[in-house]
Coordinates of C-alpha atoms and ligand atoms in Angstrom, one line a residue:
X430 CA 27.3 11.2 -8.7
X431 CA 27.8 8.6 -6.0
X432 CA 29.1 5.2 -6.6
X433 CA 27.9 2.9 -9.4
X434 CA 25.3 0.1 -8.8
X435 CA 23.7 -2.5 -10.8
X436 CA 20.4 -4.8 -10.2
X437 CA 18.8 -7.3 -12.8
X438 CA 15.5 -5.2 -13.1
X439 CA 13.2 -7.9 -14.6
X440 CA 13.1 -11.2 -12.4
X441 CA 15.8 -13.7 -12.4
X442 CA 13.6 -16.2 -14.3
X443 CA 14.1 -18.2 -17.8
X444 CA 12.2 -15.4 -20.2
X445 CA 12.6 -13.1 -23.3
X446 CA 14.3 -10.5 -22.3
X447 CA 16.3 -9.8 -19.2
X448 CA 17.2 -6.4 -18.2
X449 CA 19.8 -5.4 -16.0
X450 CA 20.5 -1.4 -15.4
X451 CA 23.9 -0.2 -14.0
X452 CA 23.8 3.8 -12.6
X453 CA 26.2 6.1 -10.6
X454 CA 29.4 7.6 -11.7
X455 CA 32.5 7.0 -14.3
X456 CA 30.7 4.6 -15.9
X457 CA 32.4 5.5 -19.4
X458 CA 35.3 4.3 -18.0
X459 CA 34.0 1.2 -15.6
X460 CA 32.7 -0.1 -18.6
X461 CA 35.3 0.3 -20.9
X462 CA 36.5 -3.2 -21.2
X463 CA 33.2 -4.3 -21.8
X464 CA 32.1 -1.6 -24.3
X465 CA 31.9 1.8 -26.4
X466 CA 28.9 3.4 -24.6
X467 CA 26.2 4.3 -27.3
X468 CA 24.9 7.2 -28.1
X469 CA 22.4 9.0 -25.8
X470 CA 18.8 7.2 -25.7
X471 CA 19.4 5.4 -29.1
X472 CA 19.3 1.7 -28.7
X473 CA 22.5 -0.1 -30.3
X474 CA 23.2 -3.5 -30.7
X475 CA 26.7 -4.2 -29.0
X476 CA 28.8 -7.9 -28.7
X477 CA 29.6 -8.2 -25.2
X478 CA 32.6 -10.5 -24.2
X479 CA 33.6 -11.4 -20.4
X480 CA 35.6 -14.6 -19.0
X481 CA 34.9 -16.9 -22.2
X482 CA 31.1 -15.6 -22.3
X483 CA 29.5 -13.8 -25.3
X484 CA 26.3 -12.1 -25.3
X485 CA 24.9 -10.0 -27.9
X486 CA 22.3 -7.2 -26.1
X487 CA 20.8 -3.9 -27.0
X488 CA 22.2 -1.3 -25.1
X489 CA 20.8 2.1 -23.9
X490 CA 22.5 4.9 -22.2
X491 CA 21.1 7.5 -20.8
X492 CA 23.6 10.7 -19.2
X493 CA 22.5 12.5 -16.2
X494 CA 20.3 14.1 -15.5
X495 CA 18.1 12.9 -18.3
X496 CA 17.7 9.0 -16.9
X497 CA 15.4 7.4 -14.0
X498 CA 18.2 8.3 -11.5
X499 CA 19.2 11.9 -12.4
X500 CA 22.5 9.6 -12.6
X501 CA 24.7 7.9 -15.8
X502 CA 22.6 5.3 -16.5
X503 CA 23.1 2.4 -18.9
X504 CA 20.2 -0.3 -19.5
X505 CA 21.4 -3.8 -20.7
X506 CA 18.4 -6.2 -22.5
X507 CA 20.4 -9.3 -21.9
X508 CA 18.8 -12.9 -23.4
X509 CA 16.1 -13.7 -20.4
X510 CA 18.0 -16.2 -19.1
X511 CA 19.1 -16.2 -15.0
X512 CA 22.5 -18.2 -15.2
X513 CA 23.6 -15.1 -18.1
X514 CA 22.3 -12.0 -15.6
X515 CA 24.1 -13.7 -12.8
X516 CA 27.4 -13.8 -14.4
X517 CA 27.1 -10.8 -16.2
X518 CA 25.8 -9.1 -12.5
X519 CA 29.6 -10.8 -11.3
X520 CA 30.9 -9.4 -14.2
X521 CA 30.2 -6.2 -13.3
X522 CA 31.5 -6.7 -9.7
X523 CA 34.7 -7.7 -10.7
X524 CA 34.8 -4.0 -12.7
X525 CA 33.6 -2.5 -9.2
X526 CA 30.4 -1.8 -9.9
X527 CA 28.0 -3.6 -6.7
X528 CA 24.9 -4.5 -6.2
X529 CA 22.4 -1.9 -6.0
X530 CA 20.3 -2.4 -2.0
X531 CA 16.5 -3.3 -3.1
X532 CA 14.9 0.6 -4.0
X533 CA 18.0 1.9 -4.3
X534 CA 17.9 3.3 -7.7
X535 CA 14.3 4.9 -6.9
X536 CA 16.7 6.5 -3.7
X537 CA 18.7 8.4 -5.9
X538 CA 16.4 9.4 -8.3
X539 CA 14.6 11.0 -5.0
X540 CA 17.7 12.3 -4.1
X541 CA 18.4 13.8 -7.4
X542 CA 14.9 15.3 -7.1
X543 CA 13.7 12.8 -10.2
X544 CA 10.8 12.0 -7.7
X545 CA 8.9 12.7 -4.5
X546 CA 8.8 10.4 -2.0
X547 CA 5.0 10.2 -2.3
X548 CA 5.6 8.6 -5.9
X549 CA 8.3 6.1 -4.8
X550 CA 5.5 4.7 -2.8
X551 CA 3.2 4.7 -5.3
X552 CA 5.8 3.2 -8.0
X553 CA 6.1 0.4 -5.3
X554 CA 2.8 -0.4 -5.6
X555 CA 2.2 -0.6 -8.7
X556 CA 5.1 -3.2 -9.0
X557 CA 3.0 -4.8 -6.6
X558 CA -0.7 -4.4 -6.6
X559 CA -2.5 -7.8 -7.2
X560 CA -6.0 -6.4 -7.4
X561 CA -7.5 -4.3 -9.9
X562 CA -8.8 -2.1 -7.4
X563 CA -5.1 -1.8 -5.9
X564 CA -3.4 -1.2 -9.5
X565 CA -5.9 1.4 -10.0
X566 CA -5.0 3.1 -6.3
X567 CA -1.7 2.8 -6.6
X568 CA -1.7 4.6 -10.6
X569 CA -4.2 7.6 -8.7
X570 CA -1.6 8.0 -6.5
X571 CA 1.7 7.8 -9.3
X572 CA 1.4 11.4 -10.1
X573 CA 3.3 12.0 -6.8
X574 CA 2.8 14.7 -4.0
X575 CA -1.5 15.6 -4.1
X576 CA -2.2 19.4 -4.9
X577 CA -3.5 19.8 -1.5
X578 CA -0.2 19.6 -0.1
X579 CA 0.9 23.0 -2.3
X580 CA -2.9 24.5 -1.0
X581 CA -1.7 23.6 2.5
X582 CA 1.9 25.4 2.0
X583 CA 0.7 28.4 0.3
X584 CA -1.9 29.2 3.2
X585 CA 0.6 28.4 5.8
X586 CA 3.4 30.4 4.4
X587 CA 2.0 34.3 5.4
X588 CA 0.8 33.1 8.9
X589 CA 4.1 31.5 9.6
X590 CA 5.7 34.9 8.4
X591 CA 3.8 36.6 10.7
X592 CA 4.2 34.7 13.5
X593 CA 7.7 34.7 13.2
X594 CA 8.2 38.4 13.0
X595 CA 5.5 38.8 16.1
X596 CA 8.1 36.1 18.2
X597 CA 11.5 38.4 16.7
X598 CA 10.5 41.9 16.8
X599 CA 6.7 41.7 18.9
X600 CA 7.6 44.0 21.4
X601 CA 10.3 46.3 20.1
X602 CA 8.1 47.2 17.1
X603 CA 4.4 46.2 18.0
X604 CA 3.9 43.2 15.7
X605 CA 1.1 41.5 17.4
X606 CA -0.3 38.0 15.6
X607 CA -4.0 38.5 15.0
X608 CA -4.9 34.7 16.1
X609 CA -8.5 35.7 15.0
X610 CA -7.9 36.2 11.2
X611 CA -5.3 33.4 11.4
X612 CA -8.0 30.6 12.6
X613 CA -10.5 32.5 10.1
X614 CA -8.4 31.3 7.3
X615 CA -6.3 28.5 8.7
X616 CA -10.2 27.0 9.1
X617 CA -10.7 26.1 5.8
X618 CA -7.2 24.2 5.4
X619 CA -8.1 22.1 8.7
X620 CA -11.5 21.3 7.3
X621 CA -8.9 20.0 4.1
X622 CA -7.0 18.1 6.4
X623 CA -10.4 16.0 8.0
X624 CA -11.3 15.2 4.5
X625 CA -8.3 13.8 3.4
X626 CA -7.8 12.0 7.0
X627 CA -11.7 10.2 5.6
X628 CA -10.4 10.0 1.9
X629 CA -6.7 8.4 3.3
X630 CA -9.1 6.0 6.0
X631 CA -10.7 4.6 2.8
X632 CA -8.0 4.6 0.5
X633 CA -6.1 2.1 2.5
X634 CA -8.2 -0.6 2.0
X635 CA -8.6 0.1 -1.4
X636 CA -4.4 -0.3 -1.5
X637 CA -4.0 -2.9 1.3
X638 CA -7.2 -4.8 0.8
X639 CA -9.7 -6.0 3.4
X640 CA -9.3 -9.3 5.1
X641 CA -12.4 -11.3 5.2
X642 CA -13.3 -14.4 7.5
X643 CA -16.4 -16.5 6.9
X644 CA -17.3 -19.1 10.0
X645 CA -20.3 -19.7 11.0
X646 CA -21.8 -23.8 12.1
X647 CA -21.2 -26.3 9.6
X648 CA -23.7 -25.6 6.5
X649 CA -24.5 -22.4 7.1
X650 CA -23.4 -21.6 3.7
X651 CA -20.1 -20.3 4.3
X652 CA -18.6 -21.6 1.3
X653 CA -21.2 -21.0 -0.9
X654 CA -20.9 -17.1 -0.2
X655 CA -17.4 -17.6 -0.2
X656 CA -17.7 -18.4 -3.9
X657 CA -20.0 -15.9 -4.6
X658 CA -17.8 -13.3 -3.4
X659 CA -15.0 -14.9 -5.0
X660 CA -17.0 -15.0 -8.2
X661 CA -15.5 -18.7 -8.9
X662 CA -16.6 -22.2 -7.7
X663 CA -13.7 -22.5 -5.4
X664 CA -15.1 -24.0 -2.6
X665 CA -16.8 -27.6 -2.6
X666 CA -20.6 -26.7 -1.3
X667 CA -22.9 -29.6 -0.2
X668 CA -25.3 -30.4 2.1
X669 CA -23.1 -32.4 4.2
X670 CA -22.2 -30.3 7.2
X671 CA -18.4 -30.5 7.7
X672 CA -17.2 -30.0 3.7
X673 CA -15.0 -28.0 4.6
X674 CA -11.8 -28.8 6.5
X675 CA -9.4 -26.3 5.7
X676 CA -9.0 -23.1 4.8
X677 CA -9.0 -22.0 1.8
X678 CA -8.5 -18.4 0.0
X679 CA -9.1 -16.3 -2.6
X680 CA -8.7 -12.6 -3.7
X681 CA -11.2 -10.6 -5.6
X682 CA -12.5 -7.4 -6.1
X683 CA -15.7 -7.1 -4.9
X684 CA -17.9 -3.8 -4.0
X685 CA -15.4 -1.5 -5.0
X686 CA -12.9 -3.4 -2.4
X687 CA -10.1 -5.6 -2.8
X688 CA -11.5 -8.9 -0.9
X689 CA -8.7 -11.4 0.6
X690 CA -11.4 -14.3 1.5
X691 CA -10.9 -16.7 4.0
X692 CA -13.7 -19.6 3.5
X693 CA -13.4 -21.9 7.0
X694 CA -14.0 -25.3 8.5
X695 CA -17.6 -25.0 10.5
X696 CA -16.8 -24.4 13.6
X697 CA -18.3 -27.1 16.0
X698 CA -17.1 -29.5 18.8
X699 CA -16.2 -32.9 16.2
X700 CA -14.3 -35.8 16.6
X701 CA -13.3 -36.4 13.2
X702 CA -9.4 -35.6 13.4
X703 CA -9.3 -33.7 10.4
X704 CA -12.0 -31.6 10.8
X705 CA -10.6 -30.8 14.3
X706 CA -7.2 -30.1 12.3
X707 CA -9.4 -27.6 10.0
X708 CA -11.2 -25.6 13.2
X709 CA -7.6 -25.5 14.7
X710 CA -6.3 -23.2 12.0
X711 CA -9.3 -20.7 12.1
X712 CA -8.2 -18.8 14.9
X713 CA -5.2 -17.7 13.2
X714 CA -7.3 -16.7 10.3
X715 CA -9.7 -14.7 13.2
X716 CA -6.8 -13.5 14.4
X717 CA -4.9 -12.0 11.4
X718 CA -8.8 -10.6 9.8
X719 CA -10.4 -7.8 9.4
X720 CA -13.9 -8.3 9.6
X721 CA -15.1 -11.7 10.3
X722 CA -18.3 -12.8 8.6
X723 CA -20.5 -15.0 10.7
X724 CA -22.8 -17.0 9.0
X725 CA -26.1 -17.5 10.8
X726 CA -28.4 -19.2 8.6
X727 CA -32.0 -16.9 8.8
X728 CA -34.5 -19.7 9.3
X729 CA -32.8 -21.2 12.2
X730 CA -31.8 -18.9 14.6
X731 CA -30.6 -21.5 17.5
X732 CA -27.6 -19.9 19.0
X733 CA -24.0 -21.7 18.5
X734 CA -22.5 -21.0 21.9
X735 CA -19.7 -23.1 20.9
X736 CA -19.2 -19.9 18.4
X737 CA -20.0 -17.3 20.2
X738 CA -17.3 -18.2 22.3
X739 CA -14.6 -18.2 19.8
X740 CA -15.8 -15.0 18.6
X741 CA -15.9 -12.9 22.0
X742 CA -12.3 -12.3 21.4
X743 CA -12.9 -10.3 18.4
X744 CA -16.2 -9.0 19.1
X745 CA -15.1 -5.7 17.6
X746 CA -15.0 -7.3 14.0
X747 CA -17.3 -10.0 13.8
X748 CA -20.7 -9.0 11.8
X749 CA -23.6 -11.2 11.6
X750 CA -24.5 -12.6 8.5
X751 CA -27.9 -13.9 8.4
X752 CA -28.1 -16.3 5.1
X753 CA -31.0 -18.1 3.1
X754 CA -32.8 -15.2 3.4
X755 CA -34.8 -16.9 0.4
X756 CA -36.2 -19.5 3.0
X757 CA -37.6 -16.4 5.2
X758 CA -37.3 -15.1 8.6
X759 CA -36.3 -11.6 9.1
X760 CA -32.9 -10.3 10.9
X761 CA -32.5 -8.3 13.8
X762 CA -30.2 -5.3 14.8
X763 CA -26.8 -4.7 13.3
X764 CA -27.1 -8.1 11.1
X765 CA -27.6 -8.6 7.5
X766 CA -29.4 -10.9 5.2
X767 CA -28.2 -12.0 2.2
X768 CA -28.7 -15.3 0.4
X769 CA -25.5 -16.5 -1.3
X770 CA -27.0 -18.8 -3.0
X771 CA -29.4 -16.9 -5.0
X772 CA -26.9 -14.2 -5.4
X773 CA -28.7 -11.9 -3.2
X774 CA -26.0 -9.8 -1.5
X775 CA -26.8 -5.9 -1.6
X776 CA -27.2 -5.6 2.4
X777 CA -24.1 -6.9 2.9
X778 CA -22.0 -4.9 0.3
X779 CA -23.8 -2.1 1.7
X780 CA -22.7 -3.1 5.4
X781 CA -18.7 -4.1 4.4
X782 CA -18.6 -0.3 2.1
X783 CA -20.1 1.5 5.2
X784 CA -17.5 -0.3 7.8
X785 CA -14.3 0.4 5.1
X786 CA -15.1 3.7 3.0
X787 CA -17.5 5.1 5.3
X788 CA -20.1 7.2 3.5
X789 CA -17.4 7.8 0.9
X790 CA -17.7 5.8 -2.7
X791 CA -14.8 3.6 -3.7
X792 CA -13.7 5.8 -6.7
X793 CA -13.4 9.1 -4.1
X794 CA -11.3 7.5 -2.1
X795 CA -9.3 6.5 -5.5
X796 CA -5.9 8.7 -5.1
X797 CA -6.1 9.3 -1.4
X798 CA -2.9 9.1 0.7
X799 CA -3.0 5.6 1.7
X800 CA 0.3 4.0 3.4
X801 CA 0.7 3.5 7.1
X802 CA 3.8 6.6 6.9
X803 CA 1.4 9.0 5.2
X804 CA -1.9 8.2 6.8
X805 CA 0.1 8.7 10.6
X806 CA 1.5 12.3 9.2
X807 CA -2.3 13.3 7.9
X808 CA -3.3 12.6 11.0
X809 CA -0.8 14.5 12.9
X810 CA -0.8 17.6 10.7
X811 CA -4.9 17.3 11.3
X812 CA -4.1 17.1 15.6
X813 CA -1.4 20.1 14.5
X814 CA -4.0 22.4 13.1
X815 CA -6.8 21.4 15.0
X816 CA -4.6 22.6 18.5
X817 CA -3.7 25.9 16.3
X818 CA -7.4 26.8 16.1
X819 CA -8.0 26.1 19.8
X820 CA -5.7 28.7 20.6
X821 CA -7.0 31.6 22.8
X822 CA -6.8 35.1 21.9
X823 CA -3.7 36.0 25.2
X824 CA -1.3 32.9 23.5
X825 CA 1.8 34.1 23.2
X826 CA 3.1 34.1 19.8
X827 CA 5.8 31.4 20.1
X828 CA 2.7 28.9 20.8
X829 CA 1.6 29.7 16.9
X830 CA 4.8 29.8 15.2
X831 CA 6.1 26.6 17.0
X832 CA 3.1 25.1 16.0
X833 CA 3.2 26.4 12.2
X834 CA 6.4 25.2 11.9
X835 CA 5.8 22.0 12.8
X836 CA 2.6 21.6 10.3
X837 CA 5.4 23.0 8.1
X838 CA 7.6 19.9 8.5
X839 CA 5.0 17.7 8.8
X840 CA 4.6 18.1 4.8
X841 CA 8.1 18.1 4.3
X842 CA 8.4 14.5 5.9
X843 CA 5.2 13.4 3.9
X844 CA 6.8 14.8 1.0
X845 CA 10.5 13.3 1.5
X846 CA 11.8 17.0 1.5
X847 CA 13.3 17.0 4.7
X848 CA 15.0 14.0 3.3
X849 CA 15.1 12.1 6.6
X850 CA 16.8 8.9 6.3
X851 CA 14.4 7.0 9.0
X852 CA 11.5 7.7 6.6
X853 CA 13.4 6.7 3.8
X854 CA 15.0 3.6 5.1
X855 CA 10.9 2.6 6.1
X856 CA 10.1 3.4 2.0
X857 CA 12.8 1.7 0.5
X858 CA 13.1 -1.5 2.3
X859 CA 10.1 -2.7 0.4
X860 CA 11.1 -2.2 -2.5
X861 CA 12.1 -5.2 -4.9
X862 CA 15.5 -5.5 -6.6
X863 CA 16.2 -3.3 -9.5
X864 CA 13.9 -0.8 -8.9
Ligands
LIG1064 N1 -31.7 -22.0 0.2 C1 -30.4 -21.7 0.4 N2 -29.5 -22.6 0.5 C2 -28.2 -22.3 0.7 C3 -27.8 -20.9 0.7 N3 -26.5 -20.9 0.9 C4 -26.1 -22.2 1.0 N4 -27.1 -23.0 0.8 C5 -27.0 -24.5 0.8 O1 -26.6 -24.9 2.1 C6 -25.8 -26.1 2.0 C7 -24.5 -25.9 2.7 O2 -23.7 -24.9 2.0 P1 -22.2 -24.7 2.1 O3 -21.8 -23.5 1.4 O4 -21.5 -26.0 1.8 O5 -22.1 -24.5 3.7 P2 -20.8 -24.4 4.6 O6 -21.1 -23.4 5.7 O7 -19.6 -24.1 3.7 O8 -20.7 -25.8 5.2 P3 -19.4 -26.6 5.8 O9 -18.3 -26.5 4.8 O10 -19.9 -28.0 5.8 O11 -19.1 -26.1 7.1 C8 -25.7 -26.4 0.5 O12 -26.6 -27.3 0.1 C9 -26.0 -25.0 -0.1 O13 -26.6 -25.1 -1.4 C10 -28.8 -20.0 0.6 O14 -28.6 -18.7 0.6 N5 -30.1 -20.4 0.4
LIG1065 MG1 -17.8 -25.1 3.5

């Protein structure tokens, strides 16, 4: 057991109950000035005394390897109250037990095999999801490593066998590797891999949300979707162009997506001060988005060069939103109509679905892979097996096994098995205190 750490698990904020969990090794004796450990995973009332302080707390101990760690852990449910955690936390240092780094807790317990690295991300998330869509993701995704990673190991186990023992022994005994069966059956798990790559493409949106800037000329009804979307009147809405002079934001779940919705100043050349203030701070909102909604309204279709020109930038992003369809006028090309203010918004859910899931519904994407680490290793593992079936029939047999092997440890670094601190140091750091 390495070391032992402590970490206020519950925020350092006036509250009911604060918790503060201390793990690692000797902590009988670390303690022991402090108090009697109580029995095993039976809470017990104990009077705690330190340096002219007095705190009565449940206590709960849980030995290794039966705890969150796999280590000696021992869970304190101090009064909620920050100045008491912070001395009791100095406390604790003066009986040499540190600080815990943030995640470090969730480390061991991956290191003691309590977890796989794939559900240390997803118990991140779900400490931090602030959707309902993103709370949901990040529980599909809780119960750890996906079965297809064992369907992926099992079919690549015989074929790295093989290729192995055609690479050692080949010649002297006439192993040959039969590439032809291998792609035959190594097909299937490649056609896996493209359908989680689809899956993983949609899921992160549904875990990291989707950025959404409306702009669009003063009145074009910006804000008004803005609220719709938002499904709140946020945003003042008038007839006065120019009600808008800042940006404001909201967060909703909307067509099976997470929305972070960025309502804008209308952009147009002004010399009110503030409004030119308000059109100032679009373009960082353009710049950090991911789709940019631009409001066109549908019965007037005079072209805003002033617009267009702050949009050519991000041409790859920007989708034309033709509103008041209610007033008529039909849309052209790539655009949709949709009147926010009659609620009338199908074309558009349609359009942002298509652009984020692809032809996939929200709730089959639920559970994918979804990080930035794990979507980059689907995607080599896909490359991997996709260069294994291209192989011609004369390859020699290290070409195979080098690239088996590889696929191999491509699961083992999506998995945490290969236990690679680089990966890990990328997991934990955002991780919050405690956990
Ligand atoms: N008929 C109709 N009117 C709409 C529609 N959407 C917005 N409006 C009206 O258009 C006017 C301007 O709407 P806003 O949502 O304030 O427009 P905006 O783009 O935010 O305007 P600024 O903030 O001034 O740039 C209001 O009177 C809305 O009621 C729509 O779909 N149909
Ligand atoms: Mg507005």
């Amino acid at each position: 057991m390495l070391e032992p750490i402590c970490a206020p698990a519950t925020p350092l904020l006036p509250s009911a109950i604060a918790v503060v969990r201390v793990s690692g090794g000797g902590l009988a004796v670390r303690l022991g000035t402090l108090l009697e450990l109580p029995e095993a995973r039976r809470a017990a009332l104990k009077e705690l005394a330190w340096d002219g302080y007095r705190e009565r707390c449940l206590v709960l101990y849980f030995p290794a390897p039966h705890s969150y760690t796999g280590e000696d852990l021992v869970e304190f449910q101090l009064h909620g109250n920050p100045l008491l955690v912070r001395r009791f936390l100095e406390h604790l240092g003066s009986l040499g037990i540190r600080l815990a780094e943030p995640g470090e807790f969730t480390r061991r317990a991956l290191l003691n095999g309590k977890q796989g690295l794939l559900e240390a991300e997803a118990l991140r998330d779900l400490v931090t999801a602030a959707t309902d869509t993103q709370l949901r993701q990040a529980q599909a995704r809780a119960g750890g490593t996906p079965p297809w990673v064992a369907q992926a190991r099992a079919a690549l186990t015989p074929w790295m066998a093989r290729a192995e023992a055609s690479v050692d022994y080949g010649e002297d005994e006439g192993i040959t590797l039969d590439l032809d069966a291998m792609t035959a059956d190594l097909r299937r798990l490649a056609e896996l891999f493209h359908v989680e790559q689809a899956r993983a493409a949609g899921a992160r949106w549904l875990r990291d949300g989707v950025r959404i800037a409306l702009v669009g000329r003063p009145n074009a009804g910006k804000s008004t979707l803005f609220n719709a979307l938002a499904g709140q009147e946020r945003a003042i809405v008038t007839e006065v162009p120019g009600t808008t002079r800042d940006v404001l934001e909201a967060r909703a779940p909307w067509a099976g997506l997470p929305l972070f919705l960025f309502d804008t100043a209308g952009l147009r050349r002004t010399d009110d001060p503030v409004e030119r203030l308000g059109i100032a701070r679009v373009r960082e909102v353009l710049e950090q988005a991911d789709i940019i909604l631009h409001l066109v309204p549908l019965p007037d279709p005079a072209p805003d060069p002033e617009i267009i020109d702050r949009l050519a930038p991000f041409a790859g992003k920007v989708l034309t939103v033709r509103n008041q369809a209610d007033l008529g006028g039909s849309a052209t090309g790539d655009e949709v109509c949709v009147s926010a203010a009659a609620g009338d918004l199908d074309q558009l859910a349609g359009a942002l679905r298509q652009r984020f899931l692809g032809p996939l519904a929200p709730d089959a994407c639920l559970g994918a892979l979804d990080t930035r680490r794990q979507r980059e290793l689907l995607d080599e593992l896909a490359v991997q097996m996709d260069l294994l079936l291209a192989l011609d029939a004369g390859t020699p047999p290290e070409v195979p096994a080098s690239l088996l092997q590889g696929a191999w440890g491509l699961l083992a670094r999506l998995t945490g098995e290969d236990r690679a601190e680089s990966s890990l140091d990328q997991v934990f750091s955002g991780f919050c205190l405690g956990k």
